[in-house]
Coordinates of C-alpha atoms in Angstrom, one line a residue:
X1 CA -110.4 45.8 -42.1
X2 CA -113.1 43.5 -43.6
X3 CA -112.2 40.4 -45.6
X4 CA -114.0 41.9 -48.8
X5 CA -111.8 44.9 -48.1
X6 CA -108.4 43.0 -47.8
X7 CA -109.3 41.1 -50.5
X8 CA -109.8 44.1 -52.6
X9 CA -107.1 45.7 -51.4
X10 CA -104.8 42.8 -52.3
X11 CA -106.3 43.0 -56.0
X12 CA -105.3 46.6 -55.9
X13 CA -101.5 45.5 -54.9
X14 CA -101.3 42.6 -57.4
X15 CA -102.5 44.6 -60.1
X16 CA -99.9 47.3 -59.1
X17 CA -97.1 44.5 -59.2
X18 CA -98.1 43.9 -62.4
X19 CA -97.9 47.1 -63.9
X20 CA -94.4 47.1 -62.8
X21 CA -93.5 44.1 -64.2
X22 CA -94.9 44.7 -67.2
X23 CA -92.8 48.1 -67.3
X24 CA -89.5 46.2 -66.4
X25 CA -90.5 44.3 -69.1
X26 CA -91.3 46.9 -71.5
X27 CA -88.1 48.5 -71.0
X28 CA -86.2 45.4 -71.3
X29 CA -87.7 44.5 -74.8
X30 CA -87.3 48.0 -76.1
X31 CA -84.0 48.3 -75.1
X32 CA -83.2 45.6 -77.0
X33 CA -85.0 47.1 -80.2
X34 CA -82.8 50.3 -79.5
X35 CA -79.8 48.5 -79.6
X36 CA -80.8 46.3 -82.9
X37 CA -81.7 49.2 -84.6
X38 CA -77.9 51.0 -83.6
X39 CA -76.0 47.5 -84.9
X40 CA -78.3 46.9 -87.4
X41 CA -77.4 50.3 -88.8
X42 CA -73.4 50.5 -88.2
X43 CA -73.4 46.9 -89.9
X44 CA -75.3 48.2 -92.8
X45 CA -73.2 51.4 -93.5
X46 CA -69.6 49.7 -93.0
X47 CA -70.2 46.5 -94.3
X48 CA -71.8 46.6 -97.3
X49 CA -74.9 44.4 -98.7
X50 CA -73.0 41.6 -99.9
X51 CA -70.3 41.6 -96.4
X52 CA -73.5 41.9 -94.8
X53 CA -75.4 39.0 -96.8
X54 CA -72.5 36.8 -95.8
X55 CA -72.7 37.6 -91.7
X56 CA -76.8 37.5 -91.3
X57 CA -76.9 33.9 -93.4
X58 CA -74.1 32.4 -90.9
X59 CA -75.5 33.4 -87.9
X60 CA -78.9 32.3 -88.9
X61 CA -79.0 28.7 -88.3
X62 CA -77.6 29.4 -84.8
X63 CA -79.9 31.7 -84.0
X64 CA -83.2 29.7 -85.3
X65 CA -81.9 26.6 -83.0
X66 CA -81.6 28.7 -80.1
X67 CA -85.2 30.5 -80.9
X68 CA -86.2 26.6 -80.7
X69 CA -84.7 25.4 -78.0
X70 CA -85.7 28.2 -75.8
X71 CA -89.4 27.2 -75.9
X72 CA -88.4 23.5 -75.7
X73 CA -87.5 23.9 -71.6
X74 CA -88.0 27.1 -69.9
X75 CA -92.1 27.5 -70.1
X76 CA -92.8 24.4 -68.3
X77 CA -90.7 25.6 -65.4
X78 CA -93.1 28.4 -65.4
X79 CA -96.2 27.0 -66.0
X80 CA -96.2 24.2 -63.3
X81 CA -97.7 24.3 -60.0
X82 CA -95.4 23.4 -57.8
X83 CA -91.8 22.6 -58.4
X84 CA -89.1 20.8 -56.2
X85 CA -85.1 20.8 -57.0
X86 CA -85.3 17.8 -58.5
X87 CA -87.2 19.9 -61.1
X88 CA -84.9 22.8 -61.4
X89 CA -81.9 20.4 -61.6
X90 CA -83.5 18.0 -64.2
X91 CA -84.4 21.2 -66.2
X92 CA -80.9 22.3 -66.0
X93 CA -79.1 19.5 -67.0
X94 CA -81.2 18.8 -69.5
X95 CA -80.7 21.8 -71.1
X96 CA -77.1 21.5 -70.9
X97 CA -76.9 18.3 -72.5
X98 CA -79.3 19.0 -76.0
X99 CA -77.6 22.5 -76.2
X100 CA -74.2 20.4 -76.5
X101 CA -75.5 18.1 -78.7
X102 CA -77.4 20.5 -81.0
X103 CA -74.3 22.7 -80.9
X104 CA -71.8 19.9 -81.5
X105 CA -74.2 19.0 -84.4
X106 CA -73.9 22.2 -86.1
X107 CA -70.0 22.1 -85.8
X108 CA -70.2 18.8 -87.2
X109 CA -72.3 20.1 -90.4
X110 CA -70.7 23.1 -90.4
X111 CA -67.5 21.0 -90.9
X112 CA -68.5 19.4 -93.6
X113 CA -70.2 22.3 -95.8
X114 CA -66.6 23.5 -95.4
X115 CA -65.5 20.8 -97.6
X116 CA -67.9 21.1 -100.6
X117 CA -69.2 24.8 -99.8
X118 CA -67.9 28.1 -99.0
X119 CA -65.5 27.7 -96.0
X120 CA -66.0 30.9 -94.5
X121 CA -69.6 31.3 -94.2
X122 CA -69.0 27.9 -92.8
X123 CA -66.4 28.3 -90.1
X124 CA -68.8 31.3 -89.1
X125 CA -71.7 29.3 -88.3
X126 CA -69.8 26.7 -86.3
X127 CA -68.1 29.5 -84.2
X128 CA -71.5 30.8 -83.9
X129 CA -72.9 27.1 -83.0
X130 CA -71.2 28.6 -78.9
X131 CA -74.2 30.6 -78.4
X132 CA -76.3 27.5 -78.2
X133 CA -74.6 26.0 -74.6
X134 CA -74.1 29.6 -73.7
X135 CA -77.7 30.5 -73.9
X136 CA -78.7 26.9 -72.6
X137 CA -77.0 27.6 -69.2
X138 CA -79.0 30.4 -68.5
X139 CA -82.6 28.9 -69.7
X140 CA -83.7 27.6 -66.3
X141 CA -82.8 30.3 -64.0
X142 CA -84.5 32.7 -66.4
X143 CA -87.6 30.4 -66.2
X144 CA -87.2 30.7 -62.0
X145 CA -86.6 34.0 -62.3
X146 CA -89.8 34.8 -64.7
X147 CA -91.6 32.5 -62.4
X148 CA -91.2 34.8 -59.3
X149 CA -91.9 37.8 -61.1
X150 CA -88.2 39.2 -60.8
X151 CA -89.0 41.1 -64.3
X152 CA -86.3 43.7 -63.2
X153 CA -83.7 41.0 -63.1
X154 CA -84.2 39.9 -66.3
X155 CA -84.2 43.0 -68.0
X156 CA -81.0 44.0 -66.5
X157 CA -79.4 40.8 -67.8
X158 CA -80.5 41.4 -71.4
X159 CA -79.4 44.9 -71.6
X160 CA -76.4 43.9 -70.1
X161 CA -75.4 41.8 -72.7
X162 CA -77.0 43.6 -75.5
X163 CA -75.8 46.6 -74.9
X164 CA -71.8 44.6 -74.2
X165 CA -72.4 42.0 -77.2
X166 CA -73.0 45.1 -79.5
X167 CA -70.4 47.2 -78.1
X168 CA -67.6 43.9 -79.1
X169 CA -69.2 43.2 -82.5
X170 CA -69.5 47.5 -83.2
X171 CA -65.9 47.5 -82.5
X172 CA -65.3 44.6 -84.3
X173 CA -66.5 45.7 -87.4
X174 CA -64.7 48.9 -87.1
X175 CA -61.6 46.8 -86.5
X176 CA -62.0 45.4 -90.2
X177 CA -63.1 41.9 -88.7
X178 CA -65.7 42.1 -91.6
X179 CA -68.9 39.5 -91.6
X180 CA -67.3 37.7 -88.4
X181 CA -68.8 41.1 -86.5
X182 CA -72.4 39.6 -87.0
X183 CA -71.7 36.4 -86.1
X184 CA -69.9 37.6 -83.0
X185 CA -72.5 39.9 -81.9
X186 CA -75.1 37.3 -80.8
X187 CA -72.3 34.7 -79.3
X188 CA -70.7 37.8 -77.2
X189 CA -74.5 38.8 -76.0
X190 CA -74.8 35.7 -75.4
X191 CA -71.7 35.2 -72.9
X192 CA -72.1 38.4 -71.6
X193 CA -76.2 37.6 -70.9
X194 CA -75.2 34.6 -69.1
X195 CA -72.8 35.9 -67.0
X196 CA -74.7 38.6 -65.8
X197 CA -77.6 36.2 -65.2
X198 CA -75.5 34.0 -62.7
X199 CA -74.2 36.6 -60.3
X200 CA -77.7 37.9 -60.4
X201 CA -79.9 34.8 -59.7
X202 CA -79.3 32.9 -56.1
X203 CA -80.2 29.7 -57.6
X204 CA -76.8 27.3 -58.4
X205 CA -78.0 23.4 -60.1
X206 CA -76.8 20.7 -58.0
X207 CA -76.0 17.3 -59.6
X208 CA -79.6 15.6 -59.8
X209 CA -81.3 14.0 -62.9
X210 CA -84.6 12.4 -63.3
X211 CA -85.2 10.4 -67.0
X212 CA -89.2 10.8 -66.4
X213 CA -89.3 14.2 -65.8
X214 CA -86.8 15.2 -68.1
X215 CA -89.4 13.3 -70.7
X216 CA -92.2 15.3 -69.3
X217 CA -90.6 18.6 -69.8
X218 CA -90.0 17.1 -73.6
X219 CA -93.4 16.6 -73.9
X220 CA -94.5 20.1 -72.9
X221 CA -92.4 22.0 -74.7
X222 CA -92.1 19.8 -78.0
X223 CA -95.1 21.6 -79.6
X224 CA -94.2 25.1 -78.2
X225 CA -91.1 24.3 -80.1
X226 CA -92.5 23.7 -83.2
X227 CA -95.1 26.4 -83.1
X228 CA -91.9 28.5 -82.5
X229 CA -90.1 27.0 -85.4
X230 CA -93.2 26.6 -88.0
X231 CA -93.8 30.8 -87.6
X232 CA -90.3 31.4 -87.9
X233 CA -90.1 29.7 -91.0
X234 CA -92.8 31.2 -92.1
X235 CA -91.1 35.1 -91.3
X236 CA -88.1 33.7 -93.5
X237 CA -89.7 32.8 -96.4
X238 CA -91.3 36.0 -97.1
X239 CA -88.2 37.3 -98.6
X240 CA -87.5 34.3 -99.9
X241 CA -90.2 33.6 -102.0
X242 CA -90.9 37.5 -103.0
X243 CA -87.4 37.3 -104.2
X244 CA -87.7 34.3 -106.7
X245 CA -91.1 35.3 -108.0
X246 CA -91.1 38.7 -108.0
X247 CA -87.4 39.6 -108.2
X248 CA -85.1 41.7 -105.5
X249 CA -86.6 45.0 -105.7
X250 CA -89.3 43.7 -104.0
X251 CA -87.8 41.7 -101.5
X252 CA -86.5 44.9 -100.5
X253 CA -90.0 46.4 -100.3
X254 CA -91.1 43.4 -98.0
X255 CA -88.2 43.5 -95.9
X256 CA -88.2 47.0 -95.0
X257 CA -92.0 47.0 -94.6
X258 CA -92.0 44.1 -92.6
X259 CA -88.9 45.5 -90.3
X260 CA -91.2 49.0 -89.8
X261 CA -94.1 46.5 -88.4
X262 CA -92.1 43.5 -87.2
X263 CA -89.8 45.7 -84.6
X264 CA -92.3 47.2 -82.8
X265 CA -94.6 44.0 -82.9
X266 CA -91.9 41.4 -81.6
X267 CA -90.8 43.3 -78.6
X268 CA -94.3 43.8 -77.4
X269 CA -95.3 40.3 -78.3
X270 CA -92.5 38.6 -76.8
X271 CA -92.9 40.8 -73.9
X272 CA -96.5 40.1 -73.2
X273 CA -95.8 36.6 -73.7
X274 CA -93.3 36.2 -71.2
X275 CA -95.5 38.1 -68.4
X276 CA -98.7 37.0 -69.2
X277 CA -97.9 32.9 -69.0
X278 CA -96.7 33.1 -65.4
X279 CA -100.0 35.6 -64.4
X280 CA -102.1 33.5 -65.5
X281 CA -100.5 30.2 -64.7
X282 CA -100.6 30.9 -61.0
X283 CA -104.5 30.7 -61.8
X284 CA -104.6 27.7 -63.2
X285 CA -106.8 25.9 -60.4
X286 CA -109.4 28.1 -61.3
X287 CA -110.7 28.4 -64.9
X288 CA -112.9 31.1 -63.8
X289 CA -110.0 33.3 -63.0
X290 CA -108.0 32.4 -66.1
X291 CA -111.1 33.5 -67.5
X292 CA -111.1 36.5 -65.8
X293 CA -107.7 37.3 -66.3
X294 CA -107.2 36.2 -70.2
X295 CA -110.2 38.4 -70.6
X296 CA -108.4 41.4 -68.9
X297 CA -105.3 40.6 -70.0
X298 CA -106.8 41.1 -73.8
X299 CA -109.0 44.0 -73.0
X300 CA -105.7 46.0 -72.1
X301 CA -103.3 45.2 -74.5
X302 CA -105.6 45.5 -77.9
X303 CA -106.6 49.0 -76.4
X304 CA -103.1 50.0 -76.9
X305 CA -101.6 47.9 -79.7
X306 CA -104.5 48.7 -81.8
X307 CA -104.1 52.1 -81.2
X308 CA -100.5 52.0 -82.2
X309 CA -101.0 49.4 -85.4
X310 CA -103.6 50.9 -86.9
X311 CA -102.3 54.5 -86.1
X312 CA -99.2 52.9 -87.7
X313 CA -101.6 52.7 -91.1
X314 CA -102.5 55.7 -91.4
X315 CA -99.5 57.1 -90.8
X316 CA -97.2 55.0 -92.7
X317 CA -97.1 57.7 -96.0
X318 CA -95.8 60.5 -94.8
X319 CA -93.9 58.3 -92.4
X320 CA -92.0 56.7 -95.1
X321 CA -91.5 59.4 -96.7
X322 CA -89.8 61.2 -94.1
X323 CA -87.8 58.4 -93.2
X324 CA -86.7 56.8 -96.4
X325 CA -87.4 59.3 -99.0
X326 CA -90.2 59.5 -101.5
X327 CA -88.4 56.3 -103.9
X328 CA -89.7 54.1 -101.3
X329 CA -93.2 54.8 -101.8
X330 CA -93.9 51.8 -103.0
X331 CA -93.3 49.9 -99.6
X332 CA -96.4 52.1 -97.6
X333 CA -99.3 49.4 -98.9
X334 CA -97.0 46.8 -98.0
X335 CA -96.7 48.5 -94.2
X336 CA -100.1 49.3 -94.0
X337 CA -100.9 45.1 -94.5
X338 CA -98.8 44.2 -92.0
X339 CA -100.0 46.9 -89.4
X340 CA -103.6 45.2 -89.7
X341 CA -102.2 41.8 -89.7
X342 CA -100.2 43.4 -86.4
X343 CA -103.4 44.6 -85.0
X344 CA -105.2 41.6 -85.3
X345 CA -102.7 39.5 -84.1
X346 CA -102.7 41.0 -80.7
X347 CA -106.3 40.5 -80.2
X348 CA -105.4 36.7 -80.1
X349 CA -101.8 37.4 -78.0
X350 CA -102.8 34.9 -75.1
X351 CA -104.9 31.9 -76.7
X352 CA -101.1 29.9 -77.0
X353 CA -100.4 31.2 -73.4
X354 CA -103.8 30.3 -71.9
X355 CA -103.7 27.3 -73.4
X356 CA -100.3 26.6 -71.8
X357 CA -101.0 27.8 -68.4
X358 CA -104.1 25.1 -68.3
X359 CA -101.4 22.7 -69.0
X360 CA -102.7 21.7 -73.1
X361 CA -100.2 23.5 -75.1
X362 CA -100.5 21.4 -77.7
X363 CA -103.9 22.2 -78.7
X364 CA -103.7 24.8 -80.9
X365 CA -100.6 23.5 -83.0
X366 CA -102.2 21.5 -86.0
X367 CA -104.3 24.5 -86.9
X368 CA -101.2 26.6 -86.5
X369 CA -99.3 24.7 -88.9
X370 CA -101.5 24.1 -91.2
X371 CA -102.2 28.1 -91.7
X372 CA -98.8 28.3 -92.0
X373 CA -97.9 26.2 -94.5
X374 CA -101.5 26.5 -96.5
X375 CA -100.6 30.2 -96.5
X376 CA -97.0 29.5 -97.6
X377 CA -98.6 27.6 -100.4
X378 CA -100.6 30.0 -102.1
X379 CA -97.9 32.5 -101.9
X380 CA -96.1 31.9 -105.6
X381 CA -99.9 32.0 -106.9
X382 CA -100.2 35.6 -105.6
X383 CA -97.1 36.6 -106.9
X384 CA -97.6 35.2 -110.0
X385 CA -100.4 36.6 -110.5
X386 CA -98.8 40.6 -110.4
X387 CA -99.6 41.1 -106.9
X388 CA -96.3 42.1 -106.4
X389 CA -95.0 43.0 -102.4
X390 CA -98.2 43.5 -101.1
X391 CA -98.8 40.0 -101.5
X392 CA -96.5 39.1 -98.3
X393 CA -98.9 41.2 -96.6
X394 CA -102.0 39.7 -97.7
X395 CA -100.5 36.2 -96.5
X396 CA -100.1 37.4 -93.1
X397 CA -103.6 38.4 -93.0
X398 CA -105.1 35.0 -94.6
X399 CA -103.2 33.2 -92.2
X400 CA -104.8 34.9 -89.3
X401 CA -108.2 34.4 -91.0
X402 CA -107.3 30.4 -91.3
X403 CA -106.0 30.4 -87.7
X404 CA -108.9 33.2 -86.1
X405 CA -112.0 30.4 -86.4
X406 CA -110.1 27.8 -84.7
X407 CA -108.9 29.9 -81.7
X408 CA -112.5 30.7 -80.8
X409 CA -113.0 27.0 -80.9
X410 CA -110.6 25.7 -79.0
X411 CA -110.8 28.5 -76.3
X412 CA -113.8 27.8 -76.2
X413 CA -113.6 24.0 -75.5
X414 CA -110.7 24.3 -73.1
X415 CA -111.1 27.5 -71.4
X416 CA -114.8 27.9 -71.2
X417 CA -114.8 30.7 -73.0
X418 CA -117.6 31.4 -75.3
X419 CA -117.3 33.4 -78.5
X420 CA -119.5 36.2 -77.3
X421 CA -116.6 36.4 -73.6
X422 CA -113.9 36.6 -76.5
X423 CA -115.2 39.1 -79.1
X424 CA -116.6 41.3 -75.7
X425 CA -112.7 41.8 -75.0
X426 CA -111.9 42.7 -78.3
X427 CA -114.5 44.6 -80.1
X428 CA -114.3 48.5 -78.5
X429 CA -110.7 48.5 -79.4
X430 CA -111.9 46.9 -82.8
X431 CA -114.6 49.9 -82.9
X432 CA -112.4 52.5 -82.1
X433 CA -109.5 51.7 -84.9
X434 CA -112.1 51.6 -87.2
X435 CA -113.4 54.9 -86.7
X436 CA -109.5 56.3 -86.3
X437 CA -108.1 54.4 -89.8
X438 CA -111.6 56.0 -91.8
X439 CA -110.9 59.7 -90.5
X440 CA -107.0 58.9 -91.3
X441 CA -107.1 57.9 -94.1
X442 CA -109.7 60.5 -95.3
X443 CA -107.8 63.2 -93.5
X444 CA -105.1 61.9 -95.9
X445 CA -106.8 62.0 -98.9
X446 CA -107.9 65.6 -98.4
X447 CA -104.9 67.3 -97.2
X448 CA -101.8 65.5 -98.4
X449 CA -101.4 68.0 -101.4
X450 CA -102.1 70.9 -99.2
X451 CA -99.2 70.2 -95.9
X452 CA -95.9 68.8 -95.9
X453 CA -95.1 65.6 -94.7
X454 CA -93.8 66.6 -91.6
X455 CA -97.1 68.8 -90.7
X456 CA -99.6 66.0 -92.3
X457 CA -97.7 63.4 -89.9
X458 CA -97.9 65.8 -86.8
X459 CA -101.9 66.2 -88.1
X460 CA -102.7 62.5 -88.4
X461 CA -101.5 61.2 -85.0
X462 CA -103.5 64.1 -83.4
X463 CA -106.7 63.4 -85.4
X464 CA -106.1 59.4 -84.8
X465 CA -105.6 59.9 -81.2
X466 CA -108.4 61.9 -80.7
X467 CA -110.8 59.8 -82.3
X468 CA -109.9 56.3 -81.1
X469 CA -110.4 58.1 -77.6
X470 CA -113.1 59.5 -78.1
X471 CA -115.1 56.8 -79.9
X472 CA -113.5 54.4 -76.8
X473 CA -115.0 56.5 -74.5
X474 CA -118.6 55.6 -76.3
X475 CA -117.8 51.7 -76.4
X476 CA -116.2 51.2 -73.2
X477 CA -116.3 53.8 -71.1
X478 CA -114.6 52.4 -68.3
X479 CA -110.9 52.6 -69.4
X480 CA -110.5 56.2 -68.4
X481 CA -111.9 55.5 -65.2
X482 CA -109.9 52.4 -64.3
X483 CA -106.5 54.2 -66.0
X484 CA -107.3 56.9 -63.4
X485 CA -107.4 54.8 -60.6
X486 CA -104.3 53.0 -61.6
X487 CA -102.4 56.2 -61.6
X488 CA -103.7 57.4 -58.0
X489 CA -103.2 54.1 -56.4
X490 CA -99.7 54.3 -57.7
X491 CA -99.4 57.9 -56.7
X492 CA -100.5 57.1 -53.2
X493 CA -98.0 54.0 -53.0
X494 CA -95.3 56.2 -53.8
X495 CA -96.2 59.1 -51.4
X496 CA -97.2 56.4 -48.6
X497 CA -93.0 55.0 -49.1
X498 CA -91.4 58.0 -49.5
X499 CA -93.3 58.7 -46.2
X500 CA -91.8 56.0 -44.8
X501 CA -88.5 56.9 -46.1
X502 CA -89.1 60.0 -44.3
X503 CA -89.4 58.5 -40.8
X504 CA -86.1 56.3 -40.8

C-alpha cells in the first residue's frame, strides 16, 4: 500500500471513530433530555407550582456553581499537548480542594439565610451544596476520559446516574418528601455519576501537587468559567425580567418557548462541545488542520441543526397546538425567535472551542460579556415598550448580532481564517433554510384553514425536508456523496468484523 493510500485510509478510520463518538455522545445527551423531560413532568403534576417554585430555587445556586466550576478545570486537561501525572494529580486535587471550599461556602451562607430568611428553602440548598465535591471528584477523569475519546464511557456514566438520581428523587416525591425531591435529584445523580465513573475509569490520583501548575490550570479555565457563568445568567434573567415588566403570563410564554428550543439546543451544543475541543486540539500544531477541521466540523453540524431549527419554525403552530392546546398560541412567535436564534448559534458552535484548542481561550470573552449584558440592558426598554414575550426572543437574536462581527474577527486573527473560509462553511446550510422556512411558512398560510393540525404538521416536515434537500443539493452538492460514502465505509467495517468474528 502507498503512503498516499495509508494515509487516506487512515482519514477514512479517524473519521469513522468520530462518527462513533459523536453517536455515544449523542445518545448520552439525549438520554439525559429523556430523563429531564420524565422528572420534569412527575415534579410538575405531584408537586404543584408553588412546591415546585420552592425545589427549582434551592437547587439553583448549587447547580450554577457546579456549571462554573466544571469549565474552571476539566478543558485544560483536554486541550494540552502532553500531560504527565503530575498533571492529572494537580488537576485532581485541585478540584477537590475549591469544590470543598465552594461547597463549605454555600453551607456557610446557606446557614445564615436560615436565620433571617426562610429556613427551609435554606437547609435545601446547603444539603444540595454535596453535589459540588461529588461532581468535583469525578471532573478530571472525565477530562482523561474525553481526552482519549472513550465517549462510550462517559455516556454510560451519565445515564447511569440520571436515570438512578431520577429514579430516588421520582420515588421521593411520591413518598410525600415534597420540594426536598428536586433538590435531591441532582445530589443523588450526582453520587451515583461518580460512582459509576470510578469503577469505570483505570486512572486512581496519587498524592502529588504542584502550586504553578495548579495556577496555570486557573488561568485557562478562569475565562471559560465566566463565559460559562455570564450566559447562564443571561438564560436566568429571561424569566426574570419578562416577569417584572410584563407580568407572569408571560413569563410563562417565555419559559415554555424557550424550554421547546432550549432542550433540543443544549444537548446538541454541549455535545458538540465536548467532542469537538479534544478533535481539534489534537491539531493544534498545525493551524492549517484546525482550519481544516473547524471548517468541517461547521459544514456538518449547521447542515443538520439548521435543518432541525428552522424546520422547528415552521412547524412550531400546529406543533403547539397539538402539544399544549390552542390557549398557548400566543407562545409560537416566541418559539419561532428562538429557533432562528438556535440556528444561528450553531453556525458559530466551535469559535470558543477553536479558540481554546490553539491555547487563547480568553479571546473571545470581553465581546461575549459585553453582548450579554448590553443585551440584558435594553431588555426592560422592549418590554416597555408592549413587545411583550417575543421580546426575550429578539434579545437572543441581538446578542448574536453584537457577538457575530467579533467572531469573524478574532477567528480571523487567531486562526487564519478569513471571512470568506467562514461564511463558505455556513452559507448552503444558510441557503437551504431559507428556501425551506419561505415554502413553510407559505405552505402554512395557504393550508392551515383547509387540514388539521395533525395532517398540516405531517405536510410541513415533508415539504421542509424536501426543499432544504433539494435546494442543498444545488449549493453544495457534495453532502450526498460524502454521506454515502460514510455509510459504505461503515457498512464494509462492520461486514469485514463480523467476518472476522466468523473465523474465530
Amino acid at each position: 500500500m502507498t503512503t498516499a493510500n495509508s494515509q487516506n485510509a487512515k482519514k477514512r478510520d479517524d473519521g469513522l471513530k468520530s462518527i462513533v463518538s459523536l453517536t455515544w455522545v449523542m445518545i448520552e445527551k439525549f438520554g439525559t433530555v429523556a430523563i429531564s423531560i420524565v422528572t420534569f413532568f412527575v415534579f410538575a403534576k405531584v408537586l404543584g407550582p408553588a412546591e415546585f417554585g420552592i425545589g427549582v430555587f434551592a437547587m439553583s445556586i448549587g447547580q450554577f456553581l457546579v456549571m462554573a466550576f466544571t469549565s474552571l478545570f476539566q478543558d485544560i486537561l483536554v486541550q494540552k499537548k502532553e500531560i504527565d501525572e503530575q498533571d492529572k494529580n494537580t488537576n485532581f486535587w485541585s478540584c477537590v480542594g475549591i469544590g470543598t471550599i465552594g461547597a463549605l461556602l454555600l453551607v456557610i451562607g446557606s446557614v445564615i439565610w436560615a436565620q433571617f430568611g426562610d429556613p427551609r428553602v435554606a437547609w435545601m440548598s446547603a444539603f444540595g451544596a454535596i453535589q459540588i465535591p461529588l461532581t468535583a471528584i469525578s471532573l478530571t477523569h472525565m477530562a482523561l476520559l474525553r481526552r482519549a475519546d472513550q465517549f462510550k464511557v462517559l455516556a454510560g456514566r451519565t445515564l447511569i446516574g440520571r436515570a438512578l438520581g431520577a429514579a430516588v428523587s421520582i420515588g421521593m416525591v411520591y413518598g410525600g418528601y415534597g420540594a426536598w425531591s428536586l433538590v435531591a435529584q441532582p445530589v443523588a445523580m450526582s453520587a451515583f455519576a461518580t460512582a459509576a465513573l470510578w469503577l469505570m475509569s483505570p486512572w486512581r490520583p496519587r498524592w502529588s501537587f504542584s502550586t504553578r501548575l495548579m495556577m496555570d490550570h486557573l488561568r485557562f479555565g478562569a475565562p471559560l468559567a465566566v463565559r460559562g457563568m455570564v450566559y447562564d445568567i443571561f438564560t436566568r434573567s429571561l424569566p426574570i425580567v419578562v416577569g417584572i415588566f410584563a407580568g407572569h403570563a408571560a413569563t410563562g410564554i417565555v419559559t415554555l418557548a424557550w424550554r421547546i428550543v432550549e432542550l433540543p439546543r443544549s444537548a446538541i451544543s454541549s455535545g458538540l462541545i465536548g467532542f469537538s475541543l479534544p478533535h481539534l486540539s489534537r491539531r493544534q500544531d498545525s493551524l492549517e488542520q484546525v482550519q481544516r477541521a473547524y471548517q468541517s466540523l461547521t459544514r456538518a453540524t449547521t447542515l443538520i441543526t439548521t435543518a432541525m431549527f428552522l424546520g422547528e419554525f415552521i412547524i412550531a403552530g400546529p406543533l403547539i397546538r397539538i402539544i399544549f392546546g390552542p390557549e398557548w398560541e400566543s407562545a409560537i412567535p416566541t418559539t419561532q425567535i428562538f429557533a432562528v436564534a438556535a440556528a444561528w448559534s450553531f453556525a458559530q458552535q466551535y469559535a470558543g472551542v477553536g479558540l481554546t484548542a490553539v491555547g487563547r481561550p480568553a479571546a473571545l470573552l470581553a465581546f461575549h460579556v459585553v453582548s450579554v449584558f448590553l443585551s440584558l440592558a435594553l431588555f426592560p426598554a422592549l418590554l416597555l415598550a408592549g413587545m411583550g414575550p417575543i421580546s426575550a426572543g429578539v434579545i437572543q437574536v441581538l446578542r448574536l448580532a453584537l457577538w457575530t462581527p467579533a467572531n469573524f474577527s478574532i477567528l480571523r486573527r487567531v486562526m487564519g481564517l478569513s471571512v470568506a473560509q467562514q461564511l463558505k462553511a455556513i452559507t448552503p446550510a444558510i441557503g437551504a433554510g431559507t428556501a425551506m422556512v419561505v415554502a413553510g411558512v407559505t405552505a402554512e398560510h395557504f393550508l392551515r384553514r383547509q387540514l388539521s393540525d395533525p395532517i398540516l404538521l405531517v405536510v410541513l416536515i415533508g415539504l421542509g425536508a424536501l426543499v432544504y434537500a433539494g435546494v442543498l443539493s444545488v449549493l453544495d452538492r457534495a453532502w450526498i456523496s460524502e454521506l454515502s460514502g460514510l455509510f459504505k465505509r461503515g457498512r464494509a467495517r462492520t461486514g469485514a468484523r463480523d467476518n472476522a468474528k466468523g473465523a474465530l
